[in-house]
Coordinates of C-alpha atoms and ligand atoms in Angstrom, one line a residue:
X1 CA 80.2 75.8 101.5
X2 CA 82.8 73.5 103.3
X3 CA 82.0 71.4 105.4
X4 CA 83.8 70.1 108.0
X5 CA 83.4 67.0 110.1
X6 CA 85.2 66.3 113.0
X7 CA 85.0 63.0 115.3
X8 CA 82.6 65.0 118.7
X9 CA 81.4 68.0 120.0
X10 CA 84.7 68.9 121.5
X11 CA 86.6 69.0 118.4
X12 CA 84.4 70.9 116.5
X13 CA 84.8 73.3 118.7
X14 CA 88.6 73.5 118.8
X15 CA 88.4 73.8 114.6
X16 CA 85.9 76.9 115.4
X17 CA 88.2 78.3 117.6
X18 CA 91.1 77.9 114.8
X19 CA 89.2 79.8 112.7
X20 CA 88.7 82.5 115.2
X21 CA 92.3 82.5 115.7
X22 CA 93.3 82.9 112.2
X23 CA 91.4 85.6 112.1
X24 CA 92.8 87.6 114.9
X25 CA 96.7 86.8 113.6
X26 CA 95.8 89.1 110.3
X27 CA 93.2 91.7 112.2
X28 CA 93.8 93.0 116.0
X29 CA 90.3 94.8 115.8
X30 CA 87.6 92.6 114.1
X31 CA 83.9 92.6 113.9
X32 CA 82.8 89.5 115.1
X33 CA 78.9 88.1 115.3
X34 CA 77.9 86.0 117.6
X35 CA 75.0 83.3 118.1
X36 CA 73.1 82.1 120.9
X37 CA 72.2 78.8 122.0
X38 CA 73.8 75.7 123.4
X39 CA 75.8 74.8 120.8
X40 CA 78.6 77.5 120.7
X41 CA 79.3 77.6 124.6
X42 CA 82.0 75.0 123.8
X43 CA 83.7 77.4 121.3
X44 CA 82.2 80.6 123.9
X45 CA 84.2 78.6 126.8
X46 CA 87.9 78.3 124.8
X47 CA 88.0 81.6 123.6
X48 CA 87.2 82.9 127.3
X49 CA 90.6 80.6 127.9
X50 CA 92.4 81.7 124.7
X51 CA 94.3 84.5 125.7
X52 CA 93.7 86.6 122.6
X53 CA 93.3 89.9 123.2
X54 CA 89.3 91.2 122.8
X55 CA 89.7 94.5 123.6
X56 CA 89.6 95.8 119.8
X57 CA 86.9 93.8 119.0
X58 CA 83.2 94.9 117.8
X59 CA 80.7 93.2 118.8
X60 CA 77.0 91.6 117.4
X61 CA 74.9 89.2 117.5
X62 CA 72.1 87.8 116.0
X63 CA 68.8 88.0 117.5
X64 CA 66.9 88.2 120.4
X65 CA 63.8 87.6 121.9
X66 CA 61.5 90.6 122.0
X67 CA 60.0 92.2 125.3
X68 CA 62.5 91.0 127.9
X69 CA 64.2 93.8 129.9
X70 CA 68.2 94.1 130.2
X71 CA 69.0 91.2 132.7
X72 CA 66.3 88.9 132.2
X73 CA 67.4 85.3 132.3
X74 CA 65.8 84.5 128.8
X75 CA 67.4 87.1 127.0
X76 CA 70.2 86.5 124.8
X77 CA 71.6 89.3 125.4
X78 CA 72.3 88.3 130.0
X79 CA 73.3 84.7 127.8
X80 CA 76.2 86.0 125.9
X81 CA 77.4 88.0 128.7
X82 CA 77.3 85.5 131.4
X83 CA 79.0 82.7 128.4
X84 CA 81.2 85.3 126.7
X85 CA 81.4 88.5 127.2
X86 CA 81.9 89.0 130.8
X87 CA 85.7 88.9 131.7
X88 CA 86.7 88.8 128.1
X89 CA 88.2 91.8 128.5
X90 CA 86.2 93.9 126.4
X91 CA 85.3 97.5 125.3
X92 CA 81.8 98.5 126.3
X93 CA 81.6 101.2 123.4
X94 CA 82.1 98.0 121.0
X95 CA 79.2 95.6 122.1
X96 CA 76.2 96.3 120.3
X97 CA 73.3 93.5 121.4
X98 CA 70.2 93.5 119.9
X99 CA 67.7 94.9 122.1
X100 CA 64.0 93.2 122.2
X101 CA 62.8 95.5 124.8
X102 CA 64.0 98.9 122.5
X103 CA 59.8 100.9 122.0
X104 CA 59.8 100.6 118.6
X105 CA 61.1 97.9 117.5
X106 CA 61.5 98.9 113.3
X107 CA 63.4 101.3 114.3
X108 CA 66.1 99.2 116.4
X109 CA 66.4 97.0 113.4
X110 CA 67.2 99.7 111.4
X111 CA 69.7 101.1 114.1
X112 CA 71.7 97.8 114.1
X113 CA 72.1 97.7 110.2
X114 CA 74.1 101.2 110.4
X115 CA 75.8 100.1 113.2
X116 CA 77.0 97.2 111.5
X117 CA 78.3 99.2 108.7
X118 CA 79.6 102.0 110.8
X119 CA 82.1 99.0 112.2
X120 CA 83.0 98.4 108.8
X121 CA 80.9 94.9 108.6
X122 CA 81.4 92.2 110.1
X123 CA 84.7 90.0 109.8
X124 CA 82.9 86.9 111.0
X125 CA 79.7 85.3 112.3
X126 CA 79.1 82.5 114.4
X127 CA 76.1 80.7 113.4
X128 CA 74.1 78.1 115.1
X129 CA 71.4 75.4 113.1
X130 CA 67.6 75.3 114.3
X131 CA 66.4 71.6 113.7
X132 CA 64.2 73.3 111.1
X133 CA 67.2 74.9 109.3
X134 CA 66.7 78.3 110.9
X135 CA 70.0 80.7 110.8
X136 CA 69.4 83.2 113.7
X137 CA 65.4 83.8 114.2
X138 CA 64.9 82.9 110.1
X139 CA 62.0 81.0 110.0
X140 CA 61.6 78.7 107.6
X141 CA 60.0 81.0 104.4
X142 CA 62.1 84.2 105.3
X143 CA 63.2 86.0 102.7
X144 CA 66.7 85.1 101.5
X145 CA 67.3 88.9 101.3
X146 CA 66.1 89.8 104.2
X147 CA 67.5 92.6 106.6
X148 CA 67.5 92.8 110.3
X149 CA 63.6 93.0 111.5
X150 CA 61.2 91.9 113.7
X151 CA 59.9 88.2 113.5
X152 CA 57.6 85.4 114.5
X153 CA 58.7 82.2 116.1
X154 CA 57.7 79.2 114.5
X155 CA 55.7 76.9 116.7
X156 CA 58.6 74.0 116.5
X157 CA 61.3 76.6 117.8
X158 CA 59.1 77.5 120.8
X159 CA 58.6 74.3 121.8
X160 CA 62.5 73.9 121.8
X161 CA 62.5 77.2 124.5
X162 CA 59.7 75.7 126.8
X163 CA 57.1 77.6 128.0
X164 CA 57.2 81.1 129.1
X165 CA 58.9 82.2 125.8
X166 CA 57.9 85.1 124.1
X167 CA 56.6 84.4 120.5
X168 CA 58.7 87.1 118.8
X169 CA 62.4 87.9 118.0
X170 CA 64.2 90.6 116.2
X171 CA 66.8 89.0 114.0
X172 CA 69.5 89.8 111.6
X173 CA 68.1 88.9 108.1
X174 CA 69.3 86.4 105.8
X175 CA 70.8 89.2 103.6
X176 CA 72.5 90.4 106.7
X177 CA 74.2 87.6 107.6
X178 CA 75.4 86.8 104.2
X179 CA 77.2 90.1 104.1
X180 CA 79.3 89.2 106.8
X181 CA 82.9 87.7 105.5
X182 CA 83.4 85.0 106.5
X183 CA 80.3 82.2 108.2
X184 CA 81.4 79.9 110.8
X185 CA 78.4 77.4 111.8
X186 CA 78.8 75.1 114.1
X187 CA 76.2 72.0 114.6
X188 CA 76.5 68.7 116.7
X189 CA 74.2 66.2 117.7
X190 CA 72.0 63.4 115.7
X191 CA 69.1 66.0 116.7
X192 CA 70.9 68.2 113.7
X193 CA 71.5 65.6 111.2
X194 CA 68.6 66.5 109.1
X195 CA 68.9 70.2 109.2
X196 CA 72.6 69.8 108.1
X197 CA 71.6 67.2 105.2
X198 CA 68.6 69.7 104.0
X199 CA 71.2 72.8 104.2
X200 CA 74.6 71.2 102.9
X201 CA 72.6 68.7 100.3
X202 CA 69.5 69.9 99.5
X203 CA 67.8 73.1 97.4
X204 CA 68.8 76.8 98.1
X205 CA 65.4 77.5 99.4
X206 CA 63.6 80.1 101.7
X207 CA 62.2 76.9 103.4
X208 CA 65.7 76.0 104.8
X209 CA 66.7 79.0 105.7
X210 CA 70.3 77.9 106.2
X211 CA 70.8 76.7 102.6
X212 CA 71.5 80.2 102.1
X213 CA 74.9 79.4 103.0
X214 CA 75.3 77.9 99.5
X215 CA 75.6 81.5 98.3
X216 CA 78.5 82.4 100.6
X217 CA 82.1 82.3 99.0
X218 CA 83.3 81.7 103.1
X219 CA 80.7 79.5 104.4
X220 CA 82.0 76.5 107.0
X221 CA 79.8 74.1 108.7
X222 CA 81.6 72.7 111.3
X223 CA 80.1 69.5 112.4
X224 CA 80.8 66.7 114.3
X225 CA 79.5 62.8 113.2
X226 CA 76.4 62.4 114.8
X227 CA 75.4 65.6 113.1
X228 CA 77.1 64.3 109.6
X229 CA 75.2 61.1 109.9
X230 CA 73.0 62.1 107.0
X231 CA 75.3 63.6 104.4
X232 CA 75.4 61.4 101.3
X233 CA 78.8 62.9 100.5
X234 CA 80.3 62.8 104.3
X235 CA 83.5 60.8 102.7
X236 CA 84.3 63.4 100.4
X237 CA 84.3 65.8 102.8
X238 CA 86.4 64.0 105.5
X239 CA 88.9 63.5 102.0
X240 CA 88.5 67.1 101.8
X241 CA 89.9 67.8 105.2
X242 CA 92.2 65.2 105.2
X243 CA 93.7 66.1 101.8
X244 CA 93.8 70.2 101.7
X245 CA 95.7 73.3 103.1
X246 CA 94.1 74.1 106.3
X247 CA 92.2 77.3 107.7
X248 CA 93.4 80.3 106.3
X249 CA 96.1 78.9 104.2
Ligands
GLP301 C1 67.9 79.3 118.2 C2 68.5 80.6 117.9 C3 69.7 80.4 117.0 C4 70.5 79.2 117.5 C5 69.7 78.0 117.2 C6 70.3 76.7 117.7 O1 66.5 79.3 117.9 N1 67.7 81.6 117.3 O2 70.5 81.6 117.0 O3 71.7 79.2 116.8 O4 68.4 78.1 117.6 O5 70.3 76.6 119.1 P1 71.1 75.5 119.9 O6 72.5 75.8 119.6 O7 70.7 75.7 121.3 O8 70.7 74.2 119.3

């Protein structure tokens, strides 16, 4: 894993969008993955602005919350639109959301894997940091193999959502997500500095579900200081940055 620690919130996001457009210069029609939450709508709101062209571009994400219908203001799937996807220029027949409200929900999961593969995988996923080092909706204590299923919410993350929030999601597993090419997380704030010390520093373990970026050969953390305050080894990574080829060369 590199990580990569930039001064704010602001610039992290411009290095994410780097990334995103390296990857567009060598691929007009990738598979991209995104996240949810507050973190990414800095990155969501420069590549609305980007100019690059979207409209070869599969489309995924990475969980949802289970029960709430198309257009429901707590679903992730009205959140990327109204953030993302709507005006980006896209191809319908490319977006694939995961749906919480589909009748059986095993089934869905199951659905998504092959359509994931059917796009030829996925080039690269955005990926967001619970302050309990969940990836996606993977609790802590998911399996590091795990595949896109149904799962409950730990108590901590629905007090993050407020009240009113259903108590399941359907996620891409761990597995899943490591299958994807390239990992681009972003994290900012002091609220993450722990989750990014337990995931960068400490033990590849199913009870930090985002260690599991340890195993990926393209795993970047883009962070910015507040959310670096608690690496032991933030000066070699800011020597790291300082000193070597950038993205993609
Ligand atoms: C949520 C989502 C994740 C998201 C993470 C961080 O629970 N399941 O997909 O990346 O938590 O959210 P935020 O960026 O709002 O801090």
């Amino acid at each position: 894993m590199e990580v990569i620690i930039r001064p704010d919130a602001d610039a992290a996001a411009e290095t994410a969008l780097e990334f995103v457009r390296r990857l567009y210069e060598k691929k007009a029609d990738p598979v991209l993955g995104l996240a949810t939450g507050k973190t990414p709508l800095k990155l969501y709101a420069r590549l609305r602005a980007s100019g690059l062209d979207f409209s070869g571009t599969h489309f995924f994400n990475l969980d949802e919350l289970v029960g709430l219908p198309d257009g429901d203001p707590k679903s992730f799937r009205r959140f990327l639109r109204d953030n993302l996807l709507d005006g980006l220029g896209i191809q319908e027949d490319r977006v694939r959301l995961l749906r919480g409200d589909a009748p059986d929900l095993e089934r869905e999961a199951s659905d998504y894997e092959s359509a994931i593969k059917e796009a030829g995988g996925i080039d690269l996923q955005i990926l967001g940091l619970g302050r309990n080092g969940h990836i996606g909706f993977n609790e802590p204590g998911s399996s590091l193999g795990s595949r896109t299923r149904p799962k409950t919410l730990d108590r901590e993350t629905l007090a993050d959502y407020g009240p009113g929030t259903p108590r399941f999601s359907i996620t891409m597993g761990i597995g899943t997500i490591l299958e994807a090419r390239l990992l681009l997380m972003i994290a900012t704030g002091e609220g993450k500095a722990e989750a990014v010390r337990r995931i960068a520093e400490g033990p590849l373990t199913s009870e930090t579900p985002g260690s599991a970026l340890q195993l990926h050969p393209r795993a970047h953390l883009v962070v910015d200081e507040a959310a670096a305050s608690r690496l032991a080894r933030a000066d070699y990574w800011r020597w790291v940055w300082d000193n070597k080829w950038r993205v993609g060369q």
